[in-house]
mmCIF file of C-alpha atoms in Angstrom:
data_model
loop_
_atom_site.group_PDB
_atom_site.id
_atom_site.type_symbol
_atom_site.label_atom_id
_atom_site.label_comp_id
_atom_site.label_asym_id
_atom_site.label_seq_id
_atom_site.Cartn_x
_atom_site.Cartn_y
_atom_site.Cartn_z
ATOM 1 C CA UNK A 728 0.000 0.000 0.000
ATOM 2 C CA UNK A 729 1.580 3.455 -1.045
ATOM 3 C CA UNK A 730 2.696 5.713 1.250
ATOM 4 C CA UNK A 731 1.597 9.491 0.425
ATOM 5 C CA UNK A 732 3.185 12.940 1.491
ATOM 6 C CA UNK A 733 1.461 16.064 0.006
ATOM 7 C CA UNK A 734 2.745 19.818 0.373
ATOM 8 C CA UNK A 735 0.474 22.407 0.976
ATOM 9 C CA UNK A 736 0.706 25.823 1.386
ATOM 10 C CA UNK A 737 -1.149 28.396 3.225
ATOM 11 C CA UNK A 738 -1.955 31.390 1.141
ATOM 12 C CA UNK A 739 -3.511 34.706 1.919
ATOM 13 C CA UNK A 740 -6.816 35.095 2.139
ATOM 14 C CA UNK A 741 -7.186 38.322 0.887
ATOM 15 C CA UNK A 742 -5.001 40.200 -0.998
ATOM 16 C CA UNK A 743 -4.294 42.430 2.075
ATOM 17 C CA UNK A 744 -0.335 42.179 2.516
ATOM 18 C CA UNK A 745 1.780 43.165 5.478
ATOM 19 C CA UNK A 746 5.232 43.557 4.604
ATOM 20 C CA UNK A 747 8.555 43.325 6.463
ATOM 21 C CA UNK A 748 11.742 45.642 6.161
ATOM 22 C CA UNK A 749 13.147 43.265 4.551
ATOM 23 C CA UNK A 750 10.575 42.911 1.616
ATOM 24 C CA UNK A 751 9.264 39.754 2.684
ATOM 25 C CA UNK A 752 5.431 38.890 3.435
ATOM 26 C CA UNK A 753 4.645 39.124 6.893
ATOM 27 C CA UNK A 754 2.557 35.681 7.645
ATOM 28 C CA UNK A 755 2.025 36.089 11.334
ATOM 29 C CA UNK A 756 -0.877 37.319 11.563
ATOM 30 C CA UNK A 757 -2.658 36.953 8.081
ATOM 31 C CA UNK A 758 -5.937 35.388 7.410
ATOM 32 C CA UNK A 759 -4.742 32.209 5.902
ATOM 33 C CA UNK A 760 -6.214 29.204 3.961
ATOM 34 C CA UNK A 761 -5.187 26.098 1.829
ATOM 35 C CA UNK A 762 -3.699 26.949 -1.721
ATOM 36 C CA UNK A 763 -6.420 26.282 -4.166
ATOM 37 C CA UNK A 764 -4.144 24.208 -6.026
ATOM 38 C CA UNK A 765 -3.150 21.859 -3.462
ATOM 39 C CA UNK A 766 -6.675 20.934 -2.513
ATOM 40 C CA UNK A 767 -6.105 18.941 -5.902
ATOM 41 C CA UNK A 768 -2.826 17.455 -4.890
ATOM 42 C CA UNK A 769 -4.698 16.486 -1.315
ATOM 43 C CA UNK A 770 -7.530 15.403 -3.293
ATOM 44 C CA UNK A 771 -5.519 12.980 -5.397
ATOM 45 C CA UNK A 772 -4.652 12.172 -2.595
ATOM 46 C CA UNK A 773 -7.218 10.698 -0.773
ATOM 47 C CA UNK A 774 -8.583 9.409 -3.852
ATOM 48 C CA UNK A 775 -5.078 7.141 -4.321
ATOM 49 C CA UNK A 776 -5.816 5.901 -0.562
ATOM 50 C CA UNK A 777 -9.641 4.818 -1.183
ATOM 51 C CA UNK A 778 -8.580 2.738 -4.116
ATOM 52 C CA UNK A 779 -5.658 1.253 -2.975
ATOM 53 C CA UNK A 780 -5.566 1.399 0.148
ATOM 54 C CA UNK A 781 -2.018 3.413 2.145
ATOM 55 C CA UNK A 782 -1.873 6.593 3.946
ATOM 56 C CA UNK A 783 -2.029 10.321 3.676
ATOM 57 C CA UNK A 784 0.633 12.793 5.212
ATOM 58 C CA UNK A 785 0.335 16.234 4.973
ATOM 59 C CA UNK A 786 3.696 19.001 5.289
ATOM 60 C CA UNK A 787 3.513 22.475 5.383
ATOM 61 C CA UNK A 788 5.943 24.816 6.159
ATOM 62 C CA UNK A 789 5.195 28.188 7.852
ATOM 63 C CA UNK A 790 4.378 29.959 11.083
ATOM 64 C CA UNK A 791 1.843 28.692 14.104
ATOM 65 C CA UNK A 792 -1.372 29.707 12.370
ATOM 66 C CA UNK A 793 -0.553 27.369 9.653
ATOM 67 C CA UNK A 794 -1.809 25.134 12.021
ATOM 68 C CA UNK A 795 -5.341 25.823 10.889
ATOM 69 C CA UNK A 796 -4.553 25.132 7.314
ATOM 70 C CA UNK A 797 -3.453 21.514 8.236
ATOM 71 C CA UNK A 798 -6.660 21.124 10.768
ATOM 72 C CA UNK A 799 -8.694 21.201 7.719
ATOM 73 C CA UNK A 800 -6.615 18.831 5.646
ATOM 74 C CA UNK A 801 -7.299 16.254 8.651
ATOM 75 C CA UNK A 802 -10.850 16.864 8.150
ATOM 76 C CA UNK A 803 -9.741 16.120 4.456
ATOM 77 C CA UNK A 804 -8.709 12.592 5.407
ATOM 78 C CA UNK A 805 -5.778 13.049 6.010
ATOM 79 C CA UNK A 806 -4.049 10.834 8.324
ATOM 80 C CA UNK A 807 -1.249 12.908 9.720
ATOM 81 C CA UNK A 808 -0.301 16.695 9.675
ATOM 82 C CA UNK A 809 3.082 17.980 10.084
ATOM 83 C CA UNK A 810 4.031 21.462 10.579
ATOM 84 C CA UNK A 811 7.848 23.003 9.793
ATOM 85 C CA UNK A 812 7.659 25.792 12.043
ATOM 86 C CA UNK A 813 10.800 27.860 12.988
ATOM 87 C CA UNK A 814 11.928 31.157 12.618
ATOM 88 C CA UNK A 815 15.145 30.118 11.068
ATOM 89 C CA UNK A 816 12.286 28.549 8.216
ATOM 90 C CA UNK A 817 11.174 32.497 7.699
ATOM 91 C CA UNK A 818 11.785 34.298 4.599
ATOM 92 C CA UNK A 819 12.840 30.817 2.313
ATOM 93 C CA UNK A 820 12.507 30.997 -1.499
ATOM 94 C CA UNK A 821 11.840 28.110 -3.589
ATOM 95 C CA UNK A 822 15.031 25.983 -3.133
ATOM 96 C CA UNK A 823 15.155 26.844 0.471
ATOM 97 C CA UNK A 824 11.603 26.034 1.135
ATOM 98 C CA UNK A 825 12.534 22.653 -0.966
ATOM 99 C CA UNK A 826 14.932 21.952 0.507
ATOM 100 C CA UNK A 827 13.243 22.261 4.074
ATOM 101 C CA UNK A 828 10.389 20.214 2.837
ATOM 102 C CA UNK A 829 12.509 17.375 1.202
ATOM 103 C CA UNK A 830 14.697 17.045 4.322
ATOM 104 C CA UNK A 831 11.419 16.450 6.313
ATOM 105 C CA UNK A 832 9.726 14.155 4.364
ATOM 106 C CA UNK A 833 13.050 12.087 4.322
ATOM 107 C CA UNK A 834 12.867 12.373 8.376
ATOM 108 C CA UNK A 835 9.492 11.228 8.735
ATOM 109 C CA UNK A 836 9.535 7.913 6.210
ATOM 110 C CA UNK A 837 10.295 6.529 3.103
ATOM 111 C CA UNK A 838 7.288 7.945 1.107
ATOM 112 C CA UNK A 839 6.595 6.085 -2.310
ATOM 113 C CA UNK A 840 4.492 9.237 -4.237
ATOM 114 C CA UNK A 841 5.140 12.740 -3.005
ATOM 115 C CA UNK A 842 2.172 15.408 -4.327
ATOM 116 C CA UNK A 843 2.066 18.743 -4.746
ATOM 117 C CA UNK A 844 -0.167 21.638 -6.228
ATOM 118 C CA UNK A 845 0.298 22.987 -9.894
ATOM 119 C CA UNK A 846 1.502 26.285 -8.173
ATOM 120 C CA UNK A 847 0.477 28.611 -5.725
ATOM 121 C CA UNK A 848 -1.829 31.729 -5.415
ATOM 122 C CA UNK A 849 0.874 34.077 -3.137
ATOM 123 C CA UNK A 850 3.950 33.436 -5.210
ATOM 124 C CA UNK A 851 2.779 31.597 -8.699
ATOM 125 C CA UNK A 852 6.515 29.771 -9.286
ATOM 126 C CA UNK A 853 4.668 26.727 -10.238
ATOM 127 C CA UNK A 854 8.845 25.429 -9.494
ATOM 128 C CA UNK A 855 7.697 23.503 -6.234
ATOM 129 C CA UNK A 856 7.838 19.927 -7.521
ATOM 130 C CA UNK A 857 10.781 20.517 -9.838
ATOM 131 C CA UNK A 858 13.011 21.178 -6.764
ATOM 132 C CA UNK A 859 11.598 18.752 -4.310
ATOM 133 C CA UNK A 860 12.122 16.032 -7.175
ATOM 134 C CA UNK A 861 15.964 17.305 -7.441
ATOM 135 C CA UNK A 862 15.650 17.458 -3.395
ATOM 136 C CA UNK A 863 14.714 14.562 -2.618
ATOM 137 C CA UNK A 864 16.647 12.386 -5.790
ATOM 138 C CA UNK A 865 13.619 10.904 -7.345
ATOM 139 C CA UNK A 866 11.974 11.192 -10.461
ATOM 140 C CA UNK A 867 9.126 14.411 -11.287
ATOM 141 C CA UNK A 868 6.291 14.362 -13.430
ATOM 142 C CA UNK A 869 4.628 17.379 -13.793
ATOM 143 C CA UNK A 870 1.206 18.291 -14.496
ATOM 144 C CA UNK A 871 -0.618 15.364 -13.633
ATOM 145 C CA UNK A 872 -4.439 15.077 -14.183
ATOM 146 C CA UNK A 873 -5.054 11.790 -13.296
ATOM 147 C CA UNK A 874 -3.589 8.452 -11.003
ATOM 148 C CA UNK A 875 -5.227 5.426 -12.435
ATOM 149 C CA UNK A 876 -3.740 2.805 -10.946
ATOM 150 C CA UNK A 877 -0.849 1.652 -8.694
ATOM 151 C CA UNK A 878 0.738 -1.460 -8.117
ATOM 152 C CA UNK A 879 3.593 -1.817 -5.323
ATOM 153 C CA UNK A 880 5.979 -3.889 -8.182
ATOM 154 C CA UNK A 881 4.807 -2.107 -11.472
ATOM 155 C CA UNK A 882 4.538 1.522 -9.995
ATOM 156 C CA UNK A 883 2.237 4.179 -11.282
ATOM 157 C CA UNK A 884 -0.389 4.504 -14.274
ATOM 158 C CA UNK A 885 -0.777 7.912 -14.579
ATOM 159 C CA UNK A 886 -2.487 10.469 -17.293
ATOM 160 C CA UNK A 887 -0.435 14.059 -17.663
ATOM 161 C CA UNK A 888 -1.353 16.682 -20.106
ATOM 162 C CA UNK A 889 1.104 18.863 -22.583
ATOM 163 C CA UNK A 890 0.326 21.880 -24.481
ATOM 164 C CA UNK A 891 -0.623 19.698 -27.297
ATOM 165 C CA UNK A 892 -2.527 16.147 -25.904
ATOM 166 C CA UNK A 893 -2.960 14.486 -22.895
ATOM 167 C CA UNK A 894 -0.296 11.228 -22.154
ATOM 168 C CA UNK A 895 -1.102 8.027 -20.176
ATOM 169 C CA UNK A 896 2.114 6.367 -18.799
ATOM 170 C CA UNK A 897 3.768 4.037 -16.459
ATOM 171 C CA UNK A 898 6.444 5.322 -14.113
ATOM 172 C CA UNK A 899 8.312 4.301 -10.922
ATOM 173 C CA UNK A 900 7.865 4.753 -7.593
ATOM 174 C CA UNK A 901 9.332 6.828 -5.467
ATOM 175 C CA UNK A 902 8.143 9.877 -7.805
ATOM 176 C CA UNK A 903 7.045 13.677 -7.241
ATOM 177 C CA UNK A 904 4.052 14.378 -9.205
ATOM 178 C CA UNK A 905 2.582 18.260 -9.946
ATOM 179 C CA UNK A 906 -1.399 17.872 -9.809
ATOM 180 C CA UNK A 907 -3.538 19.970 -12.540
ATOM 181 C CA UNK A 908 -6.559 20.875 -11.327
ATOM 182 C CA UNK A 909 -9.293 18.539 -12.432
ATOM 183 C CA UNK A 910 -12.580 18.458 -13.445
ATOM 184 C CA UNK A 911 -14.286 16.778 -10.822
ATOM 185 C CA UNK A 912 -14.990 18.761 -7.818
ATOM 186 C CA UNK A 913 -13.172 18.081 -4.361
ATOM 187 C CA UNK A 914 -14.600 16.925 -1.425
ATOM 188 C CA UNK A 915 -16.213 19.301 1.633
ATOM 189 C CA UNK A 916 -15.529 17.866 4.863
ATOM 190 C CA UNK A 917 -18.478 16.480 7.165
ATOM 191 C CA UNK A 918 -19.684 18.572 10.681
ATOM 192 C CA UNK A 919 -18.194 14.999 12.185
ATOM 193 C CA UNK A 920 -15.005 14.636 10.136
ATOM 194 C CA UNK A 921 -13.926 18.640 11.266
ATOM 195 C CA UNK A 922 -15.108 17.398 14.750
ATOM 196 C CA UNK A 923 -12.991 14.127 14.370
ATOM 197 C CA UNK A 924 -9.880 16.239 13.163
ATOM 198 C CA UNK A 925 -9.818 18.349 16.312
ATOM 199 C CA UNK A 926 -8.790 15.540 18.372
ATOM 200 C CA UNK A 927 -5.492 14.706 16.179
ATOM 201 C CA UNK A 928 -2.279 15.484 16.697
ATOM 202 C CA UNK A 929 0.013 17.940 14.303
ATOM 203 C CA UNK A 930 3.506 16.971 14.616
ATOM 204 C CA UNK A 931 5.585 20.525 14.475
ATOM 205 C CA UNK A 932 9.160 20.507 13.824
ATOM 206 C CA UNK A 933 11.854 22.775 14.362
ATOM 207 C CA UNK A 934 15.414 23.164 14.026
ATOM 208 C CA UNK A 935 16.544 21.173 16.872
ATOM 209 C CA UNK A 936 14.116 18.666 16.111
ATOM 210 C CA UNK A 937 15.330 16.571 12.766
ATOM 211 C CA UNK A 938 18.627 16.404 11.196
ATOM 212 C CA UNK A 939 18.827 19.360 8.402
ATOM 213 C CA UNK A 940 21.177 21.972 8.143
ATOM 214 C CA UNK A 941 19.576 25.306 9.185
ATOM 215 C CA UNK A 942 22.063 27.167 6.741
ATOM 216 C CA UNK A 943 20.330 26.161 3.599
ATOM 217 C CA UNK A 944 17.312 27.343 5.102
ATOM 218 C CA UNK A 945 15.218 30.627 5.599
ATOM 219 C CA UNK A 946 16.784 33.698 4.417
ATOM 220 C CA UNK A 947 20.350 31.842 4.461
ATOM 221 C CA UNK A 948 19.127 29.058 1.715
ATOM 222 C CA UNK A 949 17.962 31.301 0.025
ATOM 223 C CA UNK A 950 18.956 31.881 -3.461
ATOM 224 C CA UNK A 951 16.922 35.303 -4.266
ATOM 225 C CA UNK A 952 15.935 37.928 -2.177
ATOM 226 C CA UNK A 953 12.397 40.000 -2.370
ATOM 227 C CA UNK A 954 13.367 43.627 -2.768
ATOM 228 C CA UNK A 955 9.556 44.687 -2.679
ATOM 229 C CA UNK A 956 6.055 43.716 -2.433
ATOM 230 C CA UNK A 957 3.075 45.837 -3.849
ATOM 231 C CA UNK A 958 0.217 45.822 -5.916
ATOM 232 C CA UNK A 959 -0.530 46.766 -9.674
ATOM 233 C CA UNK A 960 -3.357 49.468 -10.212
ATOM 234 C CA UNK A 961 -4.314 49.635 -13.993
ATOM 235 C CA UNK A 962 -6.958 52.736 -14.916
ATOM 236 C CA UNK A 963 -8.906 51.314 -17.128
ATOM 237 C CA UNK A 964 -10.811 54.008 -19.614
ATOM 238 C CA UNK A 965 -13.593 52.813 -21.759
ATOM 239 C CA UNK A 966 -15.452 54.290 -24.610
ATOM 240 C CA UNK A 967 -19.123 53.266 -25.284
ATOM 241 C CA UNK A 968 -20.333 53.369 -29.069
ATOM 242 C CA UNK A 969 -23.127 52.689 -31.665
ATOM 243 C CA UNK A 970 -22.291 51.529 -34.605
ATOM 244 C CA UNK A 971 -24.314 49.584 -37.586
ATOM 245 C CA UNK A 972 -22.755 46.851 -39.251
ATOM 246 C CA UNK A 973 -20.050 48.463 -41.116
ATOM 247 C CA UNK A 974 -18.905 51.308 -38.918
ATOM 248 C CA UNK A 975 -18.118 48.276 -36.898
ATOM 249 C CA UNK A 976 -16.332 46.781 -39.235
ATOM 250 C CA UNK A 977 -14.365 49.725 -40.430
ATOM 251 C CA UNK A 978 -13.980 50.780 -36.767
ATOM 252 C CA UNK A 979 -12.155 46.966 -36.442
ATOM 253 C CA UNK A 980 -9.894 47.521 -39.729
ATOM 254 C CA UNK A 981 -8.610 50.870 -37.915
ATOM 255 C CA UNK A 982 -7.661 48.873 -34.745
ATOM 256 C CA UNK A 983 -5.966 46.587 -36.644
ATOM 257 C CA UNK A 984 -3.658 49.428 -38.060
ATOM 258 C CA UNK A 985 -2.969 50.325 -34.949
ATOM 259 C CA UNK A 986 -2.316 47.074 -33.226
ATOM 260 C CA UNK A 987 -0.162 46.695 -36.334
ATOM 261 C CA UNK A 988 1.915 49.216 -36.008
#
C-alpha cells in the first residue's frame, strides 16, 4: 500500500499584505487558507488511498497559524499533519523552502508518491515539484491530471497533459508528481469529520528537532531575495459606441492598423 506525502501551502486570504523591512510577506498574523491548487494534490490524494488502500501525510511549512490550514486537511482525510515551524524557516525561497520540505519528508519515512499543487496563489513559481524532485533524488512528473492505478511492483499509471494532448504512462515509484486541477470537484468535509480532526495530533518541527542543516534554510538558503512587495493598479478608460454593421467593421480595420503598427 503506497505511502503518500502532500505539500500544501497556506496562502492569503485576501489580498491584504503586510510587509517586512526586509521585503518579505509578513505571515504572522494573516488570514490564511489552503492553496487552491493543493486541494487537488490532497484530493488525489485521498482518492489514491480509497482505491488502494495506504496513507495520507500532509507538510507544510510556515508559522503557528498554519496550524489551521493543516486542521482542515485532517478533516480532508488526512491521516497525519506535520508542521515546519521555525523562525530560522522564515523568509525561504523556492530551493530553500525545498529543501526544508525534502529534508522532512526524508525524516518522517520513506514515502513512495510525493504530491504537490500545480503552483500557488501568493507566489505563482509553479517550481515547487521541480526542486523537491531534485531534493529529494527521485523522479518528477509534472502536471498530472489523473492516477489510475498503482501497483507496489509495477509503480504508477498515470495520465499528464502537454500543451498539445494528454499522455497516459507508467512510471516508478518513489516519484514527485505536480497535480492539474481537475474536473471533478473536491470533497467538503463532514460537521463529524472537522469534529474528528480536532482531536489529532500535528507533529511541528523545528530546528533542533530533525537532522537538516539550518544554513540552507530561511533567508540563508535562500537563493533570491524580495526587494519589494506591492500591488498593480491599472486605470482602465472605456469608450461606449453605436455603430451599424459596417462602422463596426471599419472601426475593427482601424484597430488593426494600430495594433499593427
Amino acid at each position: 500500500m503506497p505511502k503518500i506525502a502532500v505539500c500544501v501551502k497556506q496562502v492569503p486570504e485576501d489580498k491584504t499584505m503586510v510587509q517586512h523591512e526586509d521585503g518579505n510577506l509578513n505571515r504572522s498574523g494573516m488570514h490564511g487558507c489552503i492553496n487552491m491548487y493543493d486541494i487537488a494534490a490532497l484530493e488525489t490524494a485521498i482518492q489514491i488511498k480509497e482505491d488502494f488502500g495506504g496513507s495520507v501525510d500532509v507538510f507544510t511549512m510556515g508559522p503557528v497559524q498554519a496550524e489551521h490550514v493543516l486542521r482542515e486537511t485532517l478533516a480532508y482525510g488526512a491521516d497525519k499533519a506535520i508542521l515546519l515551524c521555525d523562525v530560522a524557516f522564515a523568509g525561504a525561497d523556492v530551493l530553500a523552502t525545498s529543501y526544508t520540505l525534502a529534508t522532512a519528508i526524508q525524516y518522517m519515512d520513506d514515502y513512495d508518491i510525493v504530491l504537490c499543487g500545480l503552483k500557488t496563489t501568493d507566489g505563482d513559481t509553479a517550481q515547487m515539484g521541480g526542486e523537491l524532485a531534485k531534493q529529494l533524488g527521485i523522479l518528477y512528473v509534472p502536471n498530472v491530471c489523473a492516477v489510475k492505478e498503482y501497483d507496489a511492483e509495477n509503480g504508477l499509471y498515470i495520465c499528464f497533459e502537454t500543451d498539445e494532448k494528454l499522455y497516459d504512462v507508467k512510471v516508478d515509484t518513489p516519484a514527485v508528481l505536480t497535480i492539474v486541477p481537475a474536473l471533478s470537484k473536491s470533497r467538503m468535509p463532514t460537521l463529524a469529520q472537522r469534529l474528528k480532526s480536532r482531536k489529532k495530533q500535528i507533529i511541528t518541527l523545528g530546528c533542533t528537532d530533525f537532522p537538516i542543516d539550518c544554513m540552507r534554510t530561511g533567508r540563508n538558503g535562500s537563493a533570491t531575495k524580495v526587494v519589494n512587495l506591492f500591488h498593480t493598479q491599472k486605470d482602465r478608460k472605456s469608450e461606449l459606441l453605436y455603430l451599424d454593421a459596417n462602422e463596426t467593421l471599419n472601426y475593427i480595420e482601424d484597430r488593426k492598423k494600430l495594433w499593427i503598427k
